[in-house]
Amino acid sequence: MQLKEIGEFGLIDRIKNIVDTSSTELLVGIGDDAAAFRSSKDHLTLVTTDVLIEGVHFDFDYFTFQQLGWRALAVNLSDIAAMGGRAKYAVFSLGLPEKIQVESIEEFYRGVKELGDKFQTAVIGGDTTQSPDRLFISVTVVGEVEKEKLTLRSGAQVGDAVFVTGTLGGAQAGLQILKSAMNKFPPRGGIKGGVSSTADLKRGVLIDKHLTPQPRINEARFLVENFPIHAMIDISDGLASEINHICQQSGVGVLLRAGDIPIDSATREAAAFFKERPLNYALRGGEDFELLFTASEEVANELQKKFREKFGFECVRIGTIKAPQDGVTLKTLDGKFIPILAKGYDHFGTE
Ligand SMILES: [Mg+2]
């Protein structure tokens, strides 16, 4: 059987069937953003891991080593955030092709350190080995969460309000700018190397969203410390895919309103330039590393207000959790109700 016949999630299910285990210490095994097990009376240890391969997840045409180091850690911190936790330690393993210079590897770890310092996450080990022709990066992050603050994908309740932090689609727009001839969108306004127009600035913001995503650890901690958050996931594969994970694992349906999905003006302009629909960037693009979460209707207004006061940007309400028979549904801009298919980024290209 070919991998593309069952896809990434089909493969995960099969692996789970072979290795899944249960113990009184293990609270979450395979199938959430991170695993969680009891490490003391009140605390749980979180573990998550990610692999990045040159030519699949990144390209040196547009990544510096420093940005790559940042990003490799950021995607893992985002998974720890999605569980409501803090990231504590990271282990990096690199497969290094001969072409890579020592200075480049140092630059990579400067990017790791820059982000790690922001969230008190320390690199405590790893491994390096030779790789035939491409750089291979494996990162494992260990985090911690208070038992009562652990937030899973499976906790959504009928009637919950559904929120996302920040805006969606920007990382995908940024990637498309990087992949296309960068100097075409928008027309360069200024002197080479400097930001001298609004157009340059907007392009820069989208590119940064892709290259150096901001993990929402502080935002997640604020949410779980101040509000009863029922379910949470980070948006790595696109809103469509992530909302399906929450609905499947919580045994609920959802109604999202397309008009409420937050997409910023830079992303809309990029979408118009590339003749794409901005909503598609948000639903299918992924890699925004924002948080998608649910909380009861009663706390919705207070939560949004407090979040805005604390962080200076919005967490936007995009829909409501429904009974399972209502399905996973989007109310489109022209008032139609359509199913949201779980077609995010699939790592084995089953789409
Ligand atoms: Mg995740």
Short mmCIF file of C-alpha atoms and ligand atoms in Angstrom, two decimals:
data_model
loop_
_atom_site.label_atom_id
_atom_site.label_comp_id
_atom_site.label_asym_id
_atom_site.label_seq_id
_atom_site.Cartn_x
_atom_site.Cartn_y
_atom_site.Cartn_z
CA MET A 1 0.00 0.00 0.00
CA GLN A 2 1.20 3.48 -0.87
CA LEU A 3 1.28 6.18 1.82
CA LYS A 4 -0.81 8.47 -0.33
CA GLU A 5 -3.67 5.96 -0.26
CA ILE A 6 -4.26 6.46 3.46
CA GLY A 7 -2.67 9.88 4.07
CA GLU A 8 -0.91 11.20 7.13
CA PHE A 9 -3.79 10.71 9.53
CA GLY A 10 -4.56 7.21 8.22
CA LEU A 11 -0.93 6.33 8.85
CA ILE A 12 -1.03 7.77 12.38
CA ASP A 13 -4.10 5.60 13.11
CA ARG A 14 -2.25 2.48 11.95
CA ILE A 15 0.83 3.30 14.02
CA LYS A 16 -1.42 3.93 17.00
CA ASN A 17 -3.00 0.48 16.56
CA ILE A 18 0.43 -1.11 16.88
CA VAL A 19 2.09 0.88 19.64
CA ASP A 20 -0.71 2.51 21.62
CA THR A 21 -0.54 1.84 25.29
CA SER A 22 -2.38 2.88 28.39
CA SER A 23 -1.19 3.46 31.91
CA THR A 24 -2.44 5.40 34.88
CA GLU A 25 0.40 7.92 34.39
CA LEU A 26 -0.26 8.54 30.71
CA LEU A 27 -3.10 11.01 30.15
CA VAL A 28 -2.65 11.69 26.44
CA GLY A 29 -0.86 9.41 23.98
CA ILE A 30 -0.80 9.64 20.18
CA GLY A 31 -3.41 11.93 18.60
CA ASP A 32 -3.25 15.38 20.20
CA ASP A 33 -0.79 18.27 19.82
CA ALA A 34 1.49 16.72 22.43
CA ALA A 35 1.56 13.69 24.71
CA ALA A 36 0.91 14.29 28.43
CA PHE A 37 1.87 12.20 31.42
CA ARG A 38 1.86 12.69 35.15
CA SER A 39 5.22 13.86 36.52
CA SER A 40 4.18 15.02 39.98
CA LYS A 41 0.98 15.27 41.98
CA ASP A 42 -0.15 18.49 40.31
CA HIS A 43 1.90 18.70 37.12
CA LEU A 44 1.98 16.93 33.80
CA THR A 45 4.92 16.64 31.44
CA LEU A 46 4.20 17.40 27.76
CA VAL A 47 6.20 15.97 24.85
CA THR A 48 5.98 16.92 21.20
CA THR A 49 8.22 16.36 18.20
CA ASP A 50 8.55 17.56 14.61
CA VAL A 51 10.69 16.86 11.57
CA LEU A 52 11.72 19.42 8.94
CA ILE A 53 13.38 18.34 5.71
CA GLU A 54 15.08 20.57 3.17
CA GLY A 55 13.04 20.73 -0.02
CA VAL A 56 9.89 19.51 1.76
CA HIS A 57 9.38 21.95 4.63
CA PHE A 58 11.88 24.66 3.79
CA ASP A 59 14.17 25.88 1.09
CA PHE A 60 17.42 27.83 1.35
CA ASP A 61 16.27 30.03 -1.52
CA TYR A 62 14.41 32.02 1.09
CA PHE A 63 15.33 30.76 4.59
CA THR A 64 18.43 31.96 6.41
CA PHE A 65 19.85 29.46 8.90
CA GLN A 66 18.89 31.74 11.76
CA GLN A 67 15.27 31.91 10.60
CA LEU A 68 15.23 28.16 10.15
CA GLY A 69 16.43 27.60 13.72
CA TRP A 70 13.71 29.89 15.01
CA ARG A 71 11.04 28.19 12.96
CA ALA A 72 12.10 24.65 13.91
CA LEU A 73 11.65 25.51 17.58
CA ALA A 74 8.54 27.67 17.01
CA VAL A 75 6.46 24.89 15.45
CA ASN A 76 7.07 22.73 18.51
CA LEU A 77 6.38 25.51 21.01
CA SER A 78 3.09 26.04 19.23
CA ASP A 79 2.07 22.45 20.01
CA ILE A 80 2.95 22.93 23.68
CA ALA A 81 0.86 26.14 23.65
CA ALA A 82 -2.08 24.18 22.24
CA MET A 83 -2.04 21.96 25.36
CA GLY A 84 -2.07 25.02 27.65
CA GLY A 85 1.53 24.44 28.75
CA ARG A 86 4.95 26.05 29.00
CA ALA A 87 7.88 24.75 27.00
CA LYS A 88 10.93 23.92 29.12
CA TYR A 89 13.51 21.91 27.20
CA ALA A 90 14.36 21.15 23.58
CA VAL A 91 16.45 18.43 21.95
CA PHE A 92 17.69 18.97 18.39
CA SER A 93 18.95 16.27 16.04
CA LEU A 94 20.43 17.29 12.70
CA GLY A 95 21.30 15.27 9.61
CA LEU A 96 23.97 17.38 7.93
CA PRO A 97 24.96 17.16 4.27
CA GLU A 98 28.61 17.90 3.45
CA LYS A 99 27.80 21.24 1.78
CA ILE A 100 26.76 22.87 5.09
CA GLN A 101 29.34 25.13 6.76
CA VAL A 102 30.04 25.16 10.49
CA GLU A 103 29.17 28.87 10.58
CA SER A 104 25.73 28.07 9.16
CA ILE A 105 25.05 25.55 11.92
CA GLU A 106 26.07 28.14 14.49
CA GLU A 107 23.70 30.60 12.86
CA PHE A 108 20.92 28.00 13.06
CA TYR A 109 21.43 27.64 16.83
CA ARG A 110 21.47 31.43 17.25
CA GLY A 111 17.94 31.45 15.82
CA VAL A 112 16.96 28.63 18.19
CA LYS A 113 18.44 30.51 21.15
CA GLU A 114 16.77 33.79 20.20
CA LEU A 115 13.30 32.22 20.34
CA GLY A 116 14.13 29.88 23.23
CA ASP A 117 15.17 32.85 25.38
CA LYS A 118 11.80 34.51 24.79
CA PHE A 119 10.00 31.53 26.34
CA GLN A 120 12.63 30.18 28.74
CA THR A 121 13.11 27.06 26.64
CA ALA A 122 16.62 25.61 26.86
CA VAL A 123 18.38 23.29 24.41
CA ILE A 124 19.63 20.38 26.50
CA GLY A 125 20.96 17.94 23.94
CA GLY A 126 20.60 16.26 20.59
CA ASP A 127 22.53 14.40 17.96
CA THR A 128 24.29 15.23 14.71
CA THR A 129 24.94 12.88 11.87
CA GLN A 130 25.78 12.89 8.17
CA SER A 131 22.98 13.15 5.62
CA PRO A 132 23.41 12.33 1.90
CA ASP A 133 22.27 15.60 0.31
CA ARG A 134 19.63 17.40 2.32
CA LEU A 135 19.48 18.99 5.75
CA PHE A 136 17.26 17.02 8.12
CA ILE A 137 16.06 18.52 11.41
CA SER A 138 14.25 16.70 14.21
CA VAL A 139 13.13 18.64 17.26
CA THR A 140 11.59 17.34 20.47
CA VAL A 141 10.26 19.72 23.09
CA VAL A 142 9.40 18.87 26.67
CA GLY A 143 6.92 21.11 28.44
CA GLU A 144 4.86 21.25 31.56
CA VAL A 145 1.26 22.05 32.47
CA GLU A 146 -0.74 22.07 35.70
CA LYS A 147 -3.06 19.06 35.71
CA GLU A 148 -6.23 21.17 35.75
CA LYS A 149 -5.04 23.42 32.90
CA LEU A 150 -4.36 20.67 30.37
CA THR A 151 -6.47 21.51 27.31
CA LEU A 152 -7.20 18.82 24.73
CA ARG A 153 -8.77 18.67 21.30
CA SER A 154 -11.52 16.50 22.72
CA GLY A 155 -13.14 18.91 25.20
CA ALA A 156 -15.48 20.97 23.00
CA GLN A 157 -19.11 21.13 24.19
CA VAL A 158 -22.30 21.83 22.28
CA GLY A 159 -23.07 25.55 22.53
CA ASP A 160 -19.41 26.60 22.95
CA ALA A 161 -18.17 29.67 21.13
CA VAL A 162 -15.25 28.99 18.75
CA PHE A 163 -12.32 31.45 18.63
CA VAL A 164 -9.07 32.00 16.80
CA THR A 165 -6.20 34.21 17.90
CA GLY A 166 -4.81 36.78 15.46
CA THR A 167 -5.45 36.46 11.75
CA LEU A 168 -5.30 33.51 9.36
CA GLY A 169 -3.89 32.91 5.90
CA GLY A 170 -0.91 35.26 6.22
CA ALA A 171 1.72 32.53 6.40
CA GLN A 172 0.42 30.93 3.21
CA ALA A 173 0.34 34.30 1.45
CA GLY A 174 3.93 34.88 2.65
CA LEU A 175 5.03 31.50 1.31
CA GLN A 176 3.46 32.23 -2.05
CA ILE A 177 5.28 35.56 -2.21
CA LEU A 178 8.55 33.81 -1.38
CA LYS A 179 7.98 31.09 -3.96
CA SER A 180 6.99 33.39 -6.77
CA ALA A 181 9.22 36.10 -8.10
CA MET A 182 9.46 38.10 -4.91
CA ASN A 183 9.92 41.41 -6.63
CA LYS A 184 6.55 41.18 -8.37
CA PHE A 185 4.29 41.55 -5.35
CA PRO A 186 3.67 44.30 -4.57
CA PRO A 187 5.80 46.48 -6.86
CA ARG A 188 8.91 47.39 -4.92
CA GLY A 189 8.55 50.92 -3.71
CA GLY A 190 11.93 51.69 -2.37
CA ILE A 191 15.64 51.37 -2.17
CA LYS A 192 17.02 47.84 -2.19
CA GLY A 193 17.32 46.31 1.25
CA GLY A 194 15.19 48.90 3.02
CA VAL A 195 11.51 49.10 3.80
CA SER A 196 10.35 52.35 2.33
CA SER A 197 6.72 51.92 1.40
CA THR A 198 3.54 50.47 2.84
CA ALA A 199 3.64 47.84 0.11
CA ASP A 200 7.10 46.68 1.20
CA LEU A 201 5.99 46.66 4.80
CA LYS A 202 2.95 44.49 4.07
CA ARG A 203 5.01 42.08 2.03
CA GLY A 204 7.53 41.89 4.87
CA VAL A 205 4.85 41.09 7.44
CA LEU A 206 3.50 38.17 5.39
CA ILE A 207 6.98 36.81 4.70
CA ASP A 208 7.87 37.01 8.40
CA LYS A 209 4.70 35.11 9.26
CA HIS A 210 6.00 32.22 7.21
CA LEU A 211 9.70 32.39 8.11
CA THR A 212 9.54 33.26 11.82
CA PRO A 213 6.10 32.35 13.21
CA GLN A 214 5.26 33.52 16.74
CA PRO A 215 4.20 30.63 18.97
CA ARG A 216 1.19 31.63 21.10
CA ILE A 217 2.52 30.32 24.42
CA ASN A 218 1.80 33.51 26.40
CA GLU A 219 -1.66 33.81 24.87
CA ALA A 220 -2.50 30.17 25.62
CA ARG A 221 -1.26 30.52 29.19
CA PHE A 222 -3.37 33.63 29.69
CA LEU A 223 -6.43 31.83 28.35
CA VAL A 224 -6.09 28.69 30.48
CA GLU A 225 -5.20 30.70 33.59
CA ASN A 226 -8.21 33.01 33.33
CA PHE A 227 -10.98 31.14 31.52
CA PRO A 228 -12.35 27.61 31.33
CA ILE A 229 -11.08 26.70 27.85
CA HIS A 230 -12.78 23.49 26.74
CA ALA A 231 -10.78 22.49 23.66
CA MET A 232 -7.69 23.86 21.93
CA ILE A 233 -5.42 23.08 18.96
CA ASP A 234 -2.81 25.08 17.07
CA ILE A 235 -3.37 25.86 13.40
CA SER A 236 -0.52 24.15 11.60
CA ASP A 237 -2.42 22.51 8.72
CA GLY A 238 -5.18 25.09 8.09
CA LEU A 239 -8.44 25.95 9.85
CA ALA A 240 -10.45 23.36 7.88
CA SER A 241 -8.27 20.50 9.05
CA GLU A 242 -7.95 21.69 12.67
CA ILE A 243 -11.67 22.32 13.24
CA ASN A 244 -12.34 18.80 11.96
CA HIS A 245 -9.85 17.42 14.52
CA ILE A 246 -11.67 19.22 17.33
CA CYS A 247 -15.11 18.08 16.12
CA GLN A 248 -14.04 14.47 15.54
CA GLN A 249 -12.24 14.14 18.86
CA SER A 250 -14.97 15.96 20.83
CA GLY A 251 -17.83 14.14 19.07
CA VAL A 252 -19.53 17.40 18.08
CA GLY A 253 -20.42 19.47 14.99
CA VAL A 254 -19.73 23.14 14.31
CA LEU A 255 -21.06 26.10 12.38
CA LEU A 256 -18.35 28.57 11.32
CA ARG A 257 -19.21 31.88 9.63
CA ALA A 258 -16.91 32.67 6.69
CA GLY A 259 -17.47 36.40 7.16
CA ASP A 260 -16.06 36.26 10.69
CA ILE A 261 -12.82 34.42 9.88
CA PRO A 262 -10.10 37.04 10.48
CA ILE A 263 -7.97 37.75 7.42
CA ASP A 264 -5.82 40.87 7.37
CA SER A 265 -5.59 43.39 4.54
CA ALA A 266 -2.07 42.36 3.49
CA THR A 267 -3.27 38.77 3.02
CA ARG A 268 -6.30 39.95 1.03
CA GLU A 269 -4.05 42.03 -1.23
CA ALA A 270 -1.69 39.12 -1.78
CA ALA A 271 -4.66 36.84 -2.55
CA ALA A 272 -5.98 39.34 -5.10
CA PHE A 273 -2.52 39.56 -6.69
CA PHE A 274 -2.22 35.77 -7.00
CA LYS A 275 -5.88 35.39 -8.02
CA GLU A 276 -6.59 33.21 -5.00
CA ARG A 277 -9.44 33.39 -2.53
CA PRO A 278 -8.26 34.77 0.82
CA LEU A 279 -10.61 32.34 2.57
CA ASN A 280 -8.75 29.45 0.96
CA TYR A 281 -5.50 30.68 2.46
CA ALA A 282 -7.18 30.67 5.87
CA LEU A 283 -8.96 27.32 5.52
CA ARG A 284 -6.33 25.31 3.68
CA GLY A 285 -3.07 27.23 3.89
CA GLY A 286 -1.94 26.45 7.37
CA GLU A 287 1.30 27.26 9.18
CA ASP A 288 -0.22 30.32 10.84
CA PHE A 289 0.40 28.72 14.27
CA GLU A 290 -2.51 30.61 15.77
CA LEU A 291 -4.70 28.95 18.39
CA LEU A 292 -8.17 27.57 17.66
CA PHE A 293 -10.17 27.02 20.84
CA THR A 294 -13.62 26.78 22.36
CA ALA A 295 -15.12 28.17 25.56
CA SER A 296 -18.65 28.48 26.84
CA GLU A 297 -20.84 31.20 25.40
CA GLU A 298 -21.21 32.91 28.82
CA VAL A 299 -17.51 33.87 28.99
CA ALA A 300 -17.15 34.82 25.31
CA ASN A 301 -17.42 38.62 25.58
CA GLU A 302 -15.30 38.89 28.71
CA LEU A 303 -12.66 36.62 27.21
CA GLN A 304 -12.38 38.71 24.05
CA LYS A 305 -12.21 41.95 26.02
CA LYS A 306 -9.54 40.74 28.46
CA PHE A 307 -7.51 39.20 25.65
CA ARG A 308 -7.53 42.46 23.69
CA GLU A 309 -6.51 44.46 26.77
CA LYS A 310 -3.66 42.09 27.54
CA PHE A 311 -2.18 41.51 24.07
CA GLY A 312 -3.35 44.44 21.94
CA PHE A 313 -4.81 42.24 19.23
CA GLU A 314 -8.01 40.27 18.83
CA CYS A 315 -9.09 36.76 19.43
CA VAL A 316 -12.04 36.52 17.11
CA ARG A 317 -15.21 34.52 17.52
CA ILE A 318 -15.77 32.57 14.31
CA GLY A 319 -18.63 30.18 15.14
CA THR A 320 -20.47 27.87 17.51
CA ILE A 321 -20.11 24.22 18.46
CA LYS A 322 -23.22 22.24 17.39
CA ALA A 323 -24.61 18.76 17.85
CA PRO A 324 -22.75 16.08 15.87
CA GLN A 325 -25.65 15.58 13.44
CA ASP A 326 -25.25 19.21 12.32
CA GLY A 327 -21.90 18.31 10.78
CA VAL A 328 -18.83 20.50 10.30
CA THR A 329 -20.36 23.38 8.40
CA LEU A 330 -19.38 26.78 6.99
CA LYS A 331 -21.87 29.57 6.35
CA THR A 332 -20.43 31.17 3.23
CA LEU A 333 -20.35 34.90 2.50
CA ASP A 334 -23.46 34.54 0.32
CA GLY A 335 -25.41 32.68 3.00
CA LYS A 336 -24.99 29.08 1.81
CA PHE A 337 -24.22 26.23 4.22
CA ILE A 338 -21.42 23.95 3.02
CA PRO A 339 -19.50 21.13 4.71
CA ILE A 340 -15.92 21.94 5.76
CA LEU A 341 -13.82 19.10 4.41
CA ALA A 342 -10.70 18.26 6.40
CA LYS A 343 -8.39 19.12 3.54
CA GLY A 344 -5.52 20.92 5.13
CA TYR A 345 -1.93 20.36 4.22
CA ASP A 346 -1.43 16.62 3.97
CA HIS A 347 2.16 15.53 4.33
CA PHE A 348 1.75 12.62 1.92
CA GLY A 349 -0.24 14.47 -0.71
CA THR A 350 -3.48 12.49 -0.56
CA GLU A 351 -5.55 15.45 -1.62
MG MG B 1 -0.52 20.95 16.51
#
